[in-house]
Amino acid sequence: CRSSRGSSRFSLATLSNMGERKVLNKYFPPDFDPSKIPRTKKADLNPNFVVRMMLPMSVRCMTCGEYMYKGKKFNSRKEDVEGPEGEYLGIKIFRFYFKCITCSAEFTIKTDPKNMDYAVEGGAKANFVPYKDEEKQRQEQLDAREASEKDDTMAQLENKTKDSKMEMDILDGLDDIRSQNARVARLEMDDVIGRHRAETERLQRIEDERARAAAEADAGELAAFAEQRVKRLKEEEPRPPAAATASSSAAAVGGSSGPSWEERLWDSS
C-alpha cells in the first residue's frame, strides 16, 4: 500500500511539473479585457535582434586604431535599413552593429547588393583590397567607353577595330603556343640529351679556342719582349778603345802567344 501510494504521489508530481514546463494552461483573471492590449502594425516594426556572424572584411577602429581581421566572430545587432536606401532592385539592405574588441566603440556595416559586397558605414575604416580597386578601375573604364560611344559613331568604329585587332593578336599568340607545345611534345628524352651534349661540346670548343689564342698571344708578347731585351743589352755592352784594338791586332800579326790587352782588361774587371 505504501509503495502504491508513493508511486501515485510521484506520478502526480511529475505530471504537474510536465504541465508547467509545457505551459499547457494559462491563467486569465476575471477582469481580463483583451481589447486593452495595444496592437502595432507589422509595417511599423523594425526587427533589431542579435545574430552571430563573422566580419566580412578587415577593418580598423577609428576610435582606438585596433585592427580586426576578416573572419572574426561577433555578436552583432541586425536591423533593416529604412528609407529609399533600404532596397536595391527589390533586394532588402541590412545593417549590422559591431563593437570594437578593445574600446567597445560601435561601428556599422551594411550590405551592398549592387557590388555583391559589404560597405562600412561609420566608426571604422575598411582596409585596402587590391582586387576591389582593379575591379573599380575596370568598371570606370567600361563606363567611360560607353559614355564616349553614346553619340559618336567614329568612336564606336575605332573601339570595334581595336577589339578585333586585339582578338587577332590573341588568336595568333594561341597558335604560337599550340605549335610550340606540339613541337615540345614531339621531342624525346634522347633527342633532348643529345642536343644538350652537342651544345655543351660546342661551347667547350669555343672556350678552348679562346684559351689557345690567348696563350699564343701571350707567347708572342714574351718572345718580342725577350728579343728587345737582348738587343738592348748588346747595345749597352762597352767597347775597347781604337789604340788598344790596333796594338792587339799588331800582336796578333807578330805571333804573340800572351793574352791580349782586351782579355786582361776583361779579366781585371
CSV table of C-alpha atoms in Angstrom, one decimal:
chain,number,residue,atom,x,y,z
A,1,CYS,CA,0.0,0.0,0.0
A,2,ARG,CA,2.8,2.4,0.9
A,3,SER,CA,4.6,1.6,-2.4
A,4,SER,CA,1.5,2.2,-4.4
A,5,ARG,CA,0.6,5.4,-2.6
A,6,GLY,CA,4.2,6.7,-3.1
A,7,SER,CA,4.2,5.9,-6.7
A,8,SER,CA,0.9,7.7,-7.2
A,9,ARG,CA,2.2,10.8,-5.5
A,10,PHE,CA,5.3,10.7,-7.7
A,11,SER,CA,3.3,10.3,-10.8
A,12,LEU,CA,1.0,13.2,-9.9
A,13,ALA,CA,4.0,15.5,-9.1
A,14,THR,CA,5.7,14.5,-12.3
A,15,LEU,CA,2.6,15.3,-14.4
A,16,SER,CA,2.2,18.6,-12.7
A,17,ASN,CA,5.8,19.6,-13.4
A,18,MET,CA,5.5,18.5,-17.0
A,19,GLY,CA,2.3,20.6,-17.4
A,20,GLU,CA,4.1,23.6,-16.0
A,21,ARG,CA,7.1,23.0,-18.2
A,22,LYS,CA,5.0,22.7,-21.4
A,23,VAL,CA,2.7,25.6,-20.3
A,24,LEU,CA,-0.4,23.8,-21.4
A,25,ASN,CA,-2.7,26.0,-19.4
A,26,LYS,CA,-2.6,29.8,-18.8
A,27,TYR,CA,-4.4,31.7,-16.1
A,28,PHE,CA,-6.7,34.6,-17.1
A,29,PRO,CA,-8.0,36.8,-14.3
A,30,PRO,CA,-11.8,37.5,-14.2
A,31,ASP,CA,-11.3,41.2,-15.1
A,32,PHE,CA,-9.1,40.4,-18.2
A,33,ASP,CA,-10.0,42.6,-21.2
A,34,PRO,CA,-8.1,41.7,-24.4
A,35,SER,CA,-9.2,44.9,-26.1
A,36,LYS,CA,-7.0,46.9,-23.8
A,37,ILE,CA,-3.8,45.3,-25.2
A,38,PRO,CA,-2.0,47.8,-27.6
A,39,ARG,CA,-1.6,46.5,-31.1
A,40,THR,CA,1.0,47.7,-33.6
A,41,LYS,CA,1.1,47.2,-37.3
A,42,LYS,CA,3.7,44.9,-38.7
A,43,ALA,CA,4.9,47.6,-41.1
A,44,ASP,CA,5.9,49.8,-38.1
A,45,LEU,CA,8.1,47.0,-36.6
A,46,ASN,CA,11.8,47.2,-37.3
A,47,PRO,CA,13.3,43.9,-36.1
A,48,ASN,CA,16.6,44.5,-34.3
A,49,PHE,CA,18.0,41.3,-32.9
A,50,VAL,CA,21.4,39.8,-32.2
A,51,VAL,CA,23.0,37.5,-34.7
A,52,ARG,CA,26.3,35.6,-34.6
A,53,MET,CA,28.3,36.5,-37.7
A,54,MET,CA,31.9,37.0,-38.9
A,55,LEU,CA,33.5,40.2,-40.1
A,56,PRO,CA,33.1,40.2,-43.9
A,57,MET,CA,36.3,42.3,-44.3
A,58,SER,CA,39.3,43.5,-42.4
A,59,VAL,CA,38.6,46.9,-40.7
A,60,ARG,CA,40.4,49.3,-38.4
A,61,CYS,CA,38.6,51.0,-35.5
A,62,MET,CA,38.6,54.8,-35.9
A,63,THR,CA,38.5,55.3,-32.1
A,64,CYS,CA,41.5,53.3,-30.9
A,65,GLY,CA,43.1,52.2,-34.1
A,66,GLU,CA,42.7,48.5,-33.4
A,67,TYR,CA,42.8,46.1,-36.4
A,68,MET,CA,40.1,43.5,-36.7
A,69,TYR,CA,40.6,41.0,-39.4
A,70,LYS,CA,38.2,39.2,-41.7
A,71,GLY,CA,36.5,36.1,-40.3
A,72,LYS,CA,36.5,37.3,-36.6
A,73,LYS,CA,33.2,36.3,-34.9
A,74,PHE,CA,31.0,38.9,-33.3
A,75,ASN,CA,27.6,39.0,-31.6
A,76,SER,CA,26.2,41.8,-33.8
A,77,ARG,CA,22.8,43.5,-33.9
A,78,LYS,CA,20.9,43.3,-37.2
A,79,GLU,CA,18.3,45.7,-38.5
A,80,ASP,CA,16.6,46.7,-41.8
A,81,VAL,CA,17.7,49.9,-43.5
A,82,GLU,CA,14.8,52.3,-43.6
A,83,GLY,CA,14.0,54.8,-46.4
A,84,PRO,CA,14.8,54.8,-50.1
A,85,GLU,CA,18.3,53.4,-49.4
A,86,GLY,CA,16.8,50.3,-47.8
A,87,GLU,CA,16.3,48.5,-51.1
A,88,TYR,CA,18.2,47.9,-54.4
A,89,LEU,CA,16.2,46.5,-57.2
A,90,GLY,CA,13.8,44.9,-54.7
A,91,ILE,CA,16.6,43.4,-52.6
A,92,LYS,CA,16.4,44.4,-48.9
A,93,ILE,CA,19.5,46.0,-47.4
A,94,PHE,CA,20.5,45.2,-43.8
A,95,ARG,CA,22.7,47.0,-41.3
A,96,PHE,CA,24.9,45.3,-38.7
A,97,TYR,CA,26.2,46.9,-35.5
A,98,PHE,CA,29.6,45.7,-34.2
A,99,LYS,CA,31.7,46.6,-31.2
A,100,CYS,CA,35.4,47.1,-31.1
A,101,ILE,CA,37.2,44.3,-29.2
A,102,THR,CA,39.5,46.9,-27.5
A,103,CYS,CA,37.5,50.1,-26.8
A,104,SER,CA,33.9,48.7,-27.3
A,105,ALA,CA,33.2,51.6,-29.8
A,106,GLU,CA,30.4,50.8,-32.1
A,107,PHE,CA,30.8,50.6,-35.9
A,108,THR,CA,28.3,49.7,-38.5
A,109,ILE,CA,28.4,47.7,-41.7
A,110,LYS,CA,25.6,47.3,-44.3
A,111,THR,CA,25.1,45.0,-47.2
A,112,ASP,CA,25.9,46.3,-50.7
A,113,PRO,CA,23.8,44.2,-53.2
A,114,LYS,CA,24.9,46.5,-56.1
A,115,ASN,CA,28.5,45.3,-55.8
A,116,MET,CA,27.7,42.0,-54.2
A,117,ASP,CA,29.7,43.0,-51.1
A,118,TYR,CA,29.6,44.8,-47.8
A,119,ALA,CA,30.2,48.5,-47.1
A,120,VAL,CA,31.4,50.2,-43.9
A,121,GLU,CA,29.1,53.0,-42.8
A,122,GLY,CA,30.9,54.5,-39.9
A,123,GLY,CA,33.0,54.0,-36.8
A,124,ALA,CA,35.7,52.0,-38.7
A,125,LYS,CA,37.6,52.0,-41.9
A,126,ALA,CA,38.0,49.1,-44.3
A,127,ASN,CA,41.5,48.0,-45.2
A,128,PHE,CA,42.7,48.4,-48.8
A,129,VAL,CA,42.0,45.4,-51.0
A,130,PRO,CA,43.8,45.4,-54.4
A,131,TYR,CA,41.4,43.3,-56.4
A,132,LYS,CA,38.5,45.6,-55.5
A,133,ASP,CA,40.4,48.6,-56.8
A,134,GLU,CA,41.2,46.8,-60.0
A,135,GLU,CA,37.5,45.9,-60.5
A,136,LYS,CA,36.5,49.5,-59.8
A,137,GLN,CA,39.0,50.8,-62.4
A,138,ARG,CA,37.8,48.3,-64.9
A,139,GLN,CA,34.2,49.3,-64.3
A,140,GLU,CA,35.1,53.0,-64.7
A,141,GLN,CA,36.9,52.3,-68.0
A,142,LEU,CA,33.8,50.5,-69.3
A,143,ASP,CA,31.5,53.3,-68.2
A,144,ALA,CA,33.8,55.9,-69.8
A,145,ARG,CA,33.8,53.9,-73.0
A,146,GLU,CA,30.0,53.6,-73.1
A,147,ALA,CA,29.7,57.3,-72.5
A,148,SER,CA,32.1,58.1,-75.4
A,149,GLU,CA,30.3,55.7,-77.7
A,150,LYS,CA,26.9,57.0,-76.9
A,151,ASP,CA,26.7,59.8,-79.5
A,152,ASP,CA,29.9,59.2,-81.5
A,153,THR,CA,29.8,56.7,-84.4
A,154,MET,CA,33.5,57.1,-85.1
A,155,ALA,CA,34.4,56.2,-81.6
A,156,GLN,CA,32.3,53.1,-81.8
A,157,LEU,CA,34.1,52.1,-85.1
A,158,GLU,CA,37.5,52.7,-83.6
A,159,ASN,CA,36.7,50.7,-80.5
A,160,LYS,CA,35.4,47.8,-82.6
A,161,THR,CA,38.6,47.9,-84.7
A,162,LYS,CA,40.7,47.8,-81.6
A,163,ASP,CA,38.7,44.9,-80.2
A,164,SER,CA,39.1,43.0,-83.5
A,165,LYS,CA,42.8,43.6,-83.6
A,166,MET,CA,43.2,42.5,-80.0
A,167,GLU,CA,41.3,39.3,-80.8
A,168,MET,CA,43.5,38.6,-83.8
A,169,ASP,CA,46.6,39.1,-81.7
A,170,ILE,CA,45.3,36.8,-79.0
A,171,LEU,CA,44.5,34.1,-81.6
A,172,ASP,CA,48.0,34.5,-83.1
A,173,GLY,CA,49.5,34.1,-79.7
A,174,LEU,CA,47.4,31.0,-79.1
A,175,ASP,CA,48.5,29.5,-82.4
A,176,ASP,CA,52.1,30.1,-81.4
A,177,ILE,CA,51.6,28.4,-78.1
A,178,ARG,CA,49.9,25.4,-79.7
A,179,SER,CA,52.7,25.0,-82.2
A,180,GLN,CA,55.4,25.3,-79.5
A,181,ASN,CA,53.5,22.7,-77.4
A,182,ALA,CA,53.3,20.4,-80.3
A,183,ARG,CA,57.0,20.8,-81.1
A,184,VAL,CA,57.9,20.1,-77.5
A,185,ALA,CA,55.6,17.1,-77.4
A,186,ARG,CA,57.4,15.5,-80.3
A,187,LEU,CA,60.7,15.7,-78.6
A,188,GLU,CA,62.1,12.6,-76.9
A,189,MET,CA,64.4,12.3,-74.0
A,190,ASP,CA,67.3,11.0,-76.1
A,191,ASP,CA,67.0,14.0,-78.5
A,192,VAL,CA,67.0,16.4,-75.6
A,193,ILE,CA,70.1,14.8,-74.1
A,194,GLY,CA,71.9,14.7,-77.5
A,195,ARG,CA,71.1,18.4,-78.2
A,196,HIS,CA,72.4,19.3,-74.7
A,197,ARG,CA,75.6,17.4,-75.2
A,198,ALA,CA,76.2,18.9,-78.7
A,199,GLU,CA,75.6,22.4,-77.3
A,200,THR,CA,78.0,21.7,-74.4
A,201,GLU,CA,80.7,20.4,-76.7
A,202,ARG,CA,80.3,23.5,-79.0
A,203,LEU,CA,80.7,25.8,-76.1
A,204,GLN,CA,83.7,23.9,-74.8
A,205,ARG,CA,85.4,24.1,-78.2
A,206,ILE,CA,84.8,27.9,-78.3
A,207,GLU,CA,86.3,28.2,-74.8
A,208,ASP,CA,89.4,26.1,-75.9
A,209,GLU,CA,89.9,28.2,-79.0
A,210,ARG,CA,89.8,31.3,-77.0
A,211,ALA,CA,92.2,30.0,-74.4
A,212,ARG,CA,94.6,28.8,-77.2
A,213,ALA,CA,94.5,32.2,-78.9
A,214,ALA,CA,95.2,33.9,-75.6
A,215,ALA,CA,98.1,31.6,-74.9
A,216,GLU,CA,99.6,32.2,-78.4
A,217,ALA,CA,99.3,36.0,-77.9
A,218,ASP,CA,101.0,35.8,-74.5
A,219,ALA,CA,103.8,33.7,-76.0
A,220,GLY,CA,104.3,36.2,-78.9
A,221,GLU,CA,104.4,39.1,-76.5
A,222,LEU,CA,107.0,37.3,-74.3
A,223,ALA,CA,109.2,36.5,-77.3
A,224,ALA,CA,109.1,40.1,-78.5
A,225,PHE,CA,110.0,41.3,-75.1
A,226,ALA,CA,112.9,38.9,-74.8
A,227,GLU,CA,114.2,39.9,-78.2
A,228,GLN,CA,114.1,43.6,-77.3
A,229,ARG,CA,115.9,43.0,-74.0
A,230,VAL,CA,118.7,41.1,-75.7
A,231,LYS,CA,119.1,43.8,-78.3
A,232,ARG,CA,119.2,46.5,-75.6
A,233,LEU,CA,121.9,44.5,-73.7
A,234,LYS,CA,124.0,44.2,-76.8
A,235,GLU,CA,123.8,47.9,-77.5
A,236,GLU,CA,124.7,48.8,-73.9
A,237,GLU,CA,127.8,46.4,-73.8
A,238,PRO,CA,131.1,48.6,-73.5
A,239,ARG,CA,133.6,48.6,-76.5
A,240,PRO,CA,137.5,48.8,-76.2
A,241,PRO,CA,139.3,52.0,-77.5
A,242,ALA,CA,140.8,52.1,-81.0
A,243,ALA,CA,144.5,52.2,-79.9
A,244,ALA,CA,144.1,49.0,-77.8
A,245,THR,CA,142.5,47.5,-80.8
A,246,ALA,CA,145.4,48.4,-83.1
A,247,SER,CA,148.1,47.0,-80.6
A,248,SER,CA,146.1,43.8,-80.2
A,249,SER,CA,146.0,43.4,-83.9
A,250,ALA,CA,149.8,44.0,-84.2
A,251,ALA,CA,150.5,41.5,-81.5
A,252,ALA,CA,148.4,39.0,-83.3
A,253,VAL,CA,150.3,39.6,-86.5
A,254,GLY,CA,153.7,39.2,-84.7
A,255,GLY,CA,152.6,35.9,-83.4
A,256,SER,CA,152.5,36.8,-79.6
A,257,SER,CA,151.1,34.0,-77.6
A,258,GLY,CA,150.2,36.0,-74.4
A,259,PRO,CA,146.8,37.3,-73.6
A,260,SER,CA,145.7,40.4,-75.3
A,261,TRP,CA,145.1,43.8,-73.7
A,262,GLU,CA,141.3,43.3,-74.1
A,263,GLU,CA,141.4,40.0,-72.3
A,264,ARG,CA,143.5,41.3,-69.5
A,265,LEU,CA,141.1,44.3,-69.1
A,266,TRP,CA,138.1,42.0,-69.1
A,267,ASP,CA,139.7,39.7,-66.5
A,268,SER,CA,140.6,42.5,-64.2
A,269,SER,CA,137.1,43.9,-64.4
